Structure formats: structure tokens, C-alpha cells
PDB file of C-alpha atoms and ligand atoms in Angstrom:
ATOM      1  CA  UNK R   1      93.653 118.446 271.968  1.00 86.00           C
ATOM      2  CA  UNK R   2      92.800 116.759 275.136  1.00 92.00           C
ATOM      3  CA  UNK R   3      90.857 113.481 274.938  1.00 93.00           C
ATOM      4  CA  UNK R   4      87.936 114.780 277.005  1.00 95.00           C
ATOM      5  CA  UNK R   5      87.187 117.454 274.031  1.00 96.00           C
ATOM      6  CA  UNK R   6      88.149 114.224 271.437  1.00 98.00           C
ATOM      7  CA  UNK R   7      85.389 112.118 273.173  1.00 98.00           C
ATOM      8  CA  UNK R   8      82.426 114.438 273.417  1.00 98.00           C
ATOM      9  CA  UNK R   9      83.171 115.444 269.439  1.00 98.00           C
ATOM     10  CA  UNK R  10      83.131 112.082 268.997  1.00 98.00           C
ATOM     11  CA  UNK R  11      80.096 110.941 271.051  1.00 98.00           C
ATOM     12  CA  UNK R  12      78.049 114.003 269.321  1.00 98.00           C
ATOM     13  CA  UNK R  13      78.814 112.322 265.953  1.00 98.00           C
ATOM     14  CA  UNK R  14      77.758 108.744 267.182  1.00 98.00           C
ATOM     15  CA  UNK R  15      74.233 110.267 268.050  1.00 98.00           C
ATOM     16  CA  UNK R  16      72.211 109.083 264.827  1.00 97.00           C
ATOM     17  CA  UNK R  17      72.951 105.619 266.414  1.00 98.00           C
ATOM     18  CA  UNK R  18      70.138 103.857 268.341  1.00 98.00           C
ATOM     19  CA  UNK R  19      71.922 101.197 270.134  1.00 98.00           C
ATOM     20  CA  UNK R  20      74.375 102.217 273.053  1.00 98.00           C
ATOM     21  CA  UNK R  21      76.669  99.584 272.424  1.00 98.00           C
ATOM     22  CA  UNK R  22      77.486 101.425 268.718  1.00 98.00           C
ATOM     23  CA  UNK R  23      77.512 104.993 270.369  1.00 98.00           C
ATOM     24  CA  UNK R  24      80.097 104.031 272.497  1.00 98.00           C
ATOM     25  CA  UNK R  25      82.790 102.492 269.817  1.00 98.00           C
ATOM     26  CA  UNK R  26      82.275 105.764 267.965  1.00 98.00           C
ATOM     27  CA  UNK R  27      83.075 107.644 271.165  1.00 98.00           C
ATOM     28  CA  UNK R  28      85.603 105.330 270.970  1.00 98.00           C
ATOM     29  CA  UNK R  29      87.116 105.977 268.118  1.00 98.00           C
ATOM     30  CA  UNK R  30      87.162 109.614 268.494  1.00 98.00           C
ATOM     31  CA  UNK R  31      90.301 108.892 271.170  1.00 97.00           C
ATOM     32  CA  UNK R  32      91.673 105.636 269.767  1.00 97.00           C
ATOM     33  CA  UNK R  33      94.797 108.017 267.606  1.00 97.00           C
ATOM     34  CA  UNK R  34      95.634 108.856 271.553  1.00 95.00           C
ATOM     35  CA  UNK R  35      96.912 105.444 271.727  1.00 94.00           C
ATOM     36  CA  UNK R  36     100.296 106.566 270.991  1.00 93.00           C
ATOM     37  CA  UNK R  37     100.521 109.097 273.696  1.00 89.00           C
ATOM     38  CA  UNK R  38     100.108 106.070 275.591  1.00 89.00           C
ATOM     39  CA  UNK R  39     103.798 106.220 275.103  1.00 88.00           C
ATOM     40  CA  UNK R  40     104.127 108.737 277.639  1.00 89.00           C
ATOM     41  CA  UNK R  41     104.195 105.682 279.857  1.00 90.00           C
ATOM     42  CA  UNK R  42     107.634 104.798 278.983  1.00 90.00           C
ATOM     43  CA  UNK R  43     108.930 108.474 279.649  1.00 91.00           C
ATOM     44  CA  UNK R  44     108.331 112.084 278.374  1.00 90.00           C
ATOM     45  CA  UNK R  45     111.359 110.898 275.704  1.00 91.00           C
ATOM     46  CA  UNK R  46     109.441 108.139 274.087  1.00 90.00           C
ATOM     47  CA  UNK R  47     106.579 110.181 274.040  1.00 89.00           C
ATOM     48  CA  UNK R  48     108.017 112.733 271.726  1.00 87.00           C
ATOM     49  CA  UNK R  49     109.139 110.040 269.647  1.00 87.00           C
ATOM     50  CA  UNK R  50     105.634 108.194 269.515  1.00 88.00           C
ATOM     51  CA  UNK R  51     102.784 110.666 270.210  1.00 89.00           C
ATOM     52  CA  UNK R  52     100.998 111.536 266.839  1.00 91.00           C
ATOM     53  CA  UNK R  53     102.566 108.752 264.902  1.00 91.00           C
ATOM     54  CA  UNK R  54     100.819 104.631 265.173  1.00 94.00           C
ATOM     55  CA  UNK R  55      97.386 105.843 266.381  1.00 96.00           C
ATOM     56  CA  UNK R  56      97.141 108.920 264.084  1.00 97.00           C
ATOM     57  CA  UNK R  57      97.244 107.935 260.440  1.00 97.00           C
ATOM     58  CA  UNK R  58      94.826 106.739 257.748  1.00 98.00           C
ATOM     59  CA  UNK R  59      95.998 102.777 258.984  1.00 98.00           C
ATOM     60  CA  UNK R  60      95.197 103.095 262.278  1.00 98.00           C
ATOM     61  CA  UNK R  61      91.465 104.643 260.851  1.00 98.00           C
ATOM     62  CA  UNK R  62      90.895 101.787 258.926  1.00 98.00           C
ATOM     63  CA  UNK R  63      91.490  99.221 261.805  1.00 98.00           C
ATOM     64  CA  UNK R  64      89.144 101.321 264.227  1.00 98.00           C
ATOM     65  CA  UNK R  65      86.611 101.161 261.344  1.00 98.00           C
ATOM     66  CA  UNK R  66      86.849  97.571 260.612  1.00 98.00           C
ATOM     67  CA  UNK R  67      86.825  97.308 265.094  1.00 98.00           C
ATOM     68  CA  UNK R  68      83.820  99.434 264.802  1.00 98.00           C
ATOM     69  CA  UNK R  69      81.827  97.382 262.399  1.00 98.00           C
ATOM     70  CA  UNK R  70      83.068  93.822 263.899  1.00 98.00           C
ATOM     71  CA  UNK R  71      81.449  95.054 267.681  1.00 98.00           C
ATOM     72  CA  UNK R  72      79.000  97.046 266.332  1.00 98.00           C
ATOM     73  CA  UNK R  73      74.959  96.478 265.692  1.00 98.00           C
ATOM     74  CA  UNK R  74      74.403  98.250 263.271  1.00 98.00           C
ATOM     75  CA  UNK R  75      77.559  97.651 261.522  1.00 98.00           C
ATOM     76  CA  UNK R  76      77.574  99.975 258.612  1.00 98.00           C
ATOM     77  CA  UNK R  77      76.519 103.173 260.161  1.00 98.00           C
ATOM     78  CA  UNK R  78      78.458 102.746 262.964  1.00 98.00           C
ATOM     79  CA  UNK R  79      81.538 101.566 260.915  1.00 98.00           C
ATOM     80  CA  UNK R  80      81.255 104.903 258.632  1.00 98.00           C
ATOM     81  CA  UNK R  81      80.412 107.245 261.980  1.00 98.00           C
ATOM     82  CA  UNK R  82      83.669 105.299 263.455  1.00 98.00           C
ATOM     83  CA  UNK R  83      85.784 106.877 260.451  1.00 98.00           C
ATOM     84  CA  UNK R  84      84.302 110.007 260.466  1.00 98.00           C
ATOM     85  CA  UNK R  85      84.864 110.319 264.852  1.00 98.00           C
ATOM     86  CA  UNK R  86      88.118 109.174 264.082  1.00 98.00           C
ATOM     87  CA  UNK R  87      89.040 112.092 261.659  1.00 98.00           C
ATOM     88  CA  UNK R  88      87.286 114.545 263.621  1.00 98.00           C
ATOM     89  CA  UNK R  89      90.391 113.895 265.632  1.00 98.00           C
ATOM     90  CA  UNK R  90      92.886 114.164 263.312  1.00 97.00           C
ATOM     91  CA  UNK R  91      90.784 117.306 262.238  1.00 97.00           C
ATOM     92  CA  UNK R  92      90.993 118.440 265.396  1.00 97.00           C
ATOM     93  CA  UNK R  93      94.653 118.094 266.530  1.00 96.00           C
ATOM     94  CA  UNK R  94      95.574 119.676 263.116  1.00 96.00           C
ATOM     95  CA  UNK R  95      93.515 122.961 264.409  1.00 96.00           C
ATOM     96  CA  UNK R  96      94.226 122.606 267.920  1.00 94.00           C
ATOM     97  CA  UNK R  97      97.689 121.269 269.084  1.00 91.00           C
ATOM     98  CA  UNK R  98     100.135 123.693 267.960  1.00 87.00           C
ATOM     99  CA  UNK R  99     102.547 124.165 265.519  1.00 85.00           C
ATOM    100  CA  UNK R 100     104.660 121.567 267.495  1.00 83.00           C
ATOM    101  CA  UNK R 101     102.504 118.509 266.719  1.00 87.00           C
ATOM    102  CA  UNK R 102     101.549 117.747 262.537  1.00 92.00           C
ATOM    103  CA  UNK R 103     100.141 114.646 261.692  1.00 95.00           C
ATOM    104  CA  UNK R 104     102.118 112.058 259.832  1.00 95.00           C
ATOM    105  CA  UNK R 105      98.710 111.152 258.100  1.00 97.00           C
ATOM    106  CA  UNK R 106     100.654 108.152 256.129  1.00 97.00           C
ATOM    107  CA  UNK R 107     103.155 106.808 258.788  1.00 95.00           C
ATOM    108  CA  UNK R 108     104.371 104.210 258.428  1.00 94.00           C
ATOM    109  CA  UNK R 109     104.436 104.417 254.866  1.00 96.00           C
ATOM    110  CA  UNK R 110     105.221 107.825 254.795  1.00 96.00           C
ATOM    111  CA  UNK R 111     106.637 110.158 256.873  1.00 93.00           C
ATOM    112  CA  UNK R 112     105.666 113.099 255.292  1.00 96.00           C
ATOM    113  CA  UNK R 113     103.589 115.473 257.971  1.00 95.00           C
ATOM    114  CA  UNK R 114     100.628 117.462 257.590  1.00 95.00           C
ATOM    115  CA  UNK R 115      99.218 120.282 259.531  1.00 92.00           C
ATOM    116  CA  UNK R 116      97.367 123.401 258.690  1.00 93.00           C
ATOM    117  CA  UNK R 117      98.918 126.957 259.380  1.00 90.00           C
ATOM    118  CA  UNK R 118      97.223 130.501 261.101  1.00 89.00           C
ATOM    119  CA  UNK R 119      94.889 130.787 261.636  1.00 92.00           C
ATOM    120  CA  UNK R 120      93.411 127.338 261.173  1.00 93.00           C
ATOM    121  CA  UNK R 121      96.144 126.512 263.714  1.00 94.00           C
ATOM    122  CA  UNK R 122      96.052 127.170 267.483  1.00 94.00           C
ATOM    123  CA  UNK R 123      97.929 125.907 270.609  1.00 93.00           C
ATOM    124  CA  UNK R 124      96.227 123.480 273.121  1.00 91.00           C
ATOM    125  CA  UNK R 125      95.390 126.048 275.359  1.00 92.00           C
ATOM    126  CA  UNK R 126      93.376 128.402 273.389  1.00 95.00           C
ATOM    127  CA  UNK R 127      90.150 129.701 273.685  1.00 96.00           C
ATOM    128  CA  UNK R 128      89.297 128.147 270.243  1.00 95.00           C
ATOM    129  CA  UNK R 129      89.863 124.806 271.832  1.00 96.00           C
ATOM    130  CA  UNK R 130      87.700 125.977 274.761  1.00 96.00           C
ATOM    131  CA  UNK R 131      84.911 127.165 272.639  1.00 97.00           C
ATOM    132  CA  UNK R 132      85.179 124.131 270.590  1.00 96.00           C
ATOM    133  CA  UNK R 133      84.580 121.931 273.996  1.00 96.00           C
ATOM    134  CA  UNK R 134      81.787 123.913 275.434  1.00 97.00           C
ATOM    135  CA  UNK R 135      79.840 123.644 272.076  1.00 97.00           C
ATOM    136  CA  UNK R 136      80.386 119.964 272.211  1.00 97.00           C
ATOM    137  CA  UNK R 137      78.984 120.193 276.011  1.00 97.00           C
ATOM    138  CA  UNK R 138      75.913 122.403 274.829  1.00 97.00           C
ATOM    139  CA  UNK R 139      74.887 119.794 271.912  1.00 97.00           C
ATOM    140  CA  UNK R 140      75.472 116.866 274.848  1.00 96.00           C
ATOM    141  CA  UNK R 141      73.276 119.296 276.787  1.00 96.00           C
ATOM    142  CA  UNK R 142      70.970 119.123 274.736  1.00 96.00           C
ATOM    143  CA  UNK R 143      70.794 116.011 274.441  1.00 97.00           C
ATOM    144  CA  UNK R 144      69.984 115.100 277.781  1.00 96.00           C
ATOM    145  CA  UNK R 145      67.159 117.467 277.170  1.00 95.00           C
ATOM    146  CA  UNK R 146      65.880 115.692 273.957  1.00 95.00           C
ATOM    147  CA  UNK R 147      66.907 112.128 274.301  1.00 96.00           C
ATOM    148  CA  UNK R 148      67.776 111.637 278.011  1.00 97.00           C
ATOM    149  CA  UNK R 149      71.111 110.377 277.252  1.00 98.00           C
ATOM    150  CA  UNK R 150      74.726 112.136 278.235  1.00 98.00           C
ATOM    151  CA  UNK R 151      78.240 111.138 277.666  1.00 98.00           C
ATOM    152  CA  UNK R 152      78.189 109.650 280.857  1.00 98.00           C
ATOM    153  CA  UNK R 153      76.126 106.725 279.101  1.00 98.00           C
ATOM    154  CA  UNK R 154      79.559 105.173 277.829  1.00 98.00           C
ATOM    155  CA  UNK R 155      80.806 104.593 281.538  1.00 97.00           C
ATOM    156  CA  UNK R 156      77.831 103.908 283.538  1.00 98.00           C
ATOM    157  CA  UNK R 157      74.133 104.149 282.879  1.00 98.00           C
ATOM    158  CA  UNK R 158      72.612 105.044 286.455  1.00 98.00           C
ATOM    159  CA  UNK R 159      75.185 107.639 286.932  1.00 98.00           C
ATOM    160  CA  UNK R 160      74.131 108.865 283.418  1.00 98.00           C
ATOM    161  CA  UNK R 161      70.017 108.450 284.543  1.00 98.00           C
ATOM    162  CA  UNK R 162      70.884 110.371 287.845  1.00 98.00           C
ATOM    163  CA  UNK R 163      72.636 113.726 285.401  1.00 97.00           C
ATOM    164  CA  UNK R 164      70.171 113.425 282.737  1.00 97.00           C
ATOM    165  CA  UNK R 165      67.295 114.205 285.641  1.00 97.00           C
ATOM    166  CA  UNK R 166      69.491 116.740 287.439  1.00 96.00           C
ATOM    167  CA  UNK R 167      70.210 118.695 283.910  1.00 96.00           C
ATOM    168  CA  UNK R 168      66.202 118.305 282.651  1.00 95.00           C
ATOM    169  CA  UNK R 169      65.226 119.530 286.591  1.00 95.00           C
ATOM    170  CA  UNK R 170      67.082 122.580 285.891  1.00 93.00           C
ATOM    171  CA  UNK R 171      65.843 122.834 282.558  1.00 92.00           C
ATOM    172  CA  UNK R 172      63.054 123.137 284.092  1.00 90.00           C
ATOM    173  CA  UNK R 173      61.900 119.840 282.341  1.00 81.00           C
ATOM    174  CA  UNK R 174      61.435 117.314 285.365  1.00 69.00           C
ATOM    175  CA  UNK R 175      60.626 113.314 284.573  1.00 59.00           C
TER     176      UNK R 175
HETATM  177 ZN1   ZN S   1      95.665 113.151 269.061  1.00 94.08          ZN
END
């Protein structure tokens, strides 16, 4: 599942959260198990080696929780939210990245891999993966409606003011 879908799951799920500081480590660690794929750096070979093994276990979503709660504000909500965006992830790569990539849930410890079969399984370029992402985009729609706050927030405020009034003008909620 691409990280753009993994980031707006995971920014949905940080919503409860007042400050934007927390919102964005839970956005956070909805990508953090991507990590690994940073591998691709080294080469499509290493890739296939390392993709969906360090960032995408229950280790790796203990150390983004304990990140979460060190950063965050309010450090136990946003340190249980963290775990929870982080296994929305692993939830969705299980449904959503094929046959080709299970989830070695206990790596290093174990290599033993997990994934779900049809039809909670689907490749990465399904319309279940598309559906999935333009849901996430209506609730961050909605958002902007509700509590003038998009996605966007986690890179830039202003540019996240300047969509919030463009989405509420056609809305037809102005201000
Ligand atoms: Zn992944």
C-alpha cells in the first residue's frame, strides 16, 4: 500500500488529538514500517531482501510508540493512537499488497510470515485500495469542513489554511 494511503489512515486516526504536534507523530507512525523500503535505496535487490521486514513487526511498533509518547503532549493518547496508526499499516499491507508481500509480524525473532488470503487479500493496484484512499480523503474532507484542519497541516500550516478555505468555499461554507 502506498504511503500516501498509509498517512491519511493514519492522520484520520490521530484526529481525537488536540495538539498538532501529537497529530503529526501519529501520521507518523502510520508510515514509519516503510522504513525498510527505504532499502530500495541500495538497489531493487536489497529491497526484496529488506522491504516488510525491520520497520514492519510488533518491535518496530513498540519503538514508534515509546517515540510517540517521548515527543508527544499528550503522551498517553497519542502513544496508544501511535500503536493503533501503526497497525492500521500492517492491517493494511496484509489486505492490500498482494500475495507477494506477508508480514513477518515477529522478525527478528521470528521469521514466521503472516498474511491474510481472498478475499481479504488484494494487489496494490486494486480498486479496494482505491476505495480505501478516497474514503480516507472524504473523512479528511470532512474535516476541513468541521475542524478547518487537512493533512496538509503536518507539512505546512499556511498551505493547509489556504486548502481548508478553498475546500469550505466550495462547500459552500466560506470563512
Ligand atoms: Zn508497508
Amino acid at each position: 500500500v502506498n504511503p500516501i494511503s498509509h498517512a491519511l489512515i493514519g492522520w484520520c486516526i490521530a484526529q481525537p488529538l488536540e495538539y498538532r504536534r501529537d497529530r503529526i507523530l501519529v501520521t507518523c507512525a502510520a508510515i514509519a514500517p516503510d522504513l525498510d523500503g527505504v532499502s530500495i535505496l541500495a538497489g531493487l535487490e536489497s529491497y526484496g531482501k529488506y522491504h516488510h521486514t525491520f520497520g514492519h513487526n510488533v518491535f518496530a511498533a513498540l519503538c514508534t510508540t515509546v517515540i510517540c509518547r517521548i515527543f508527544a503532549r499528550s503522551k498517553m493518547t497519542t502513544a496508544v493512537l501511535g500503536f493503533v496508526s501503526f497497525h492500521s499499516h500492517i492491517l493494511a499491507d496484509m489486505l492490500g499488497s498482494g500475495a507477494a508481500w506477508p508480514i513477518p509480524y515477529f522478525w527478528p525473532v521470528s521469521h514466521k510470515m503472516f498474511a491474510f488470503g481472498p478475499p481479504f487479500q488484494w494487489e496494490l493496484d486494486s480498486w479496494q485500495n482505491l476505495a480505501i484512499t478516497a474514503f480516507a480523503m472524504i473523512i479528511v474532507f470532512s474535516f476541513a469542513i468541521t475542524k478547518k484542519r487537512t493533512i496538509v497541516e503536518t507539512l505546512s500550516l499556511r498551505m493547509d489554511a489556504e486548502l481548508v478555505r478553498v475546500l469550505r468555499k466550495w462547500a459552500g461554507r466560506g470563512n
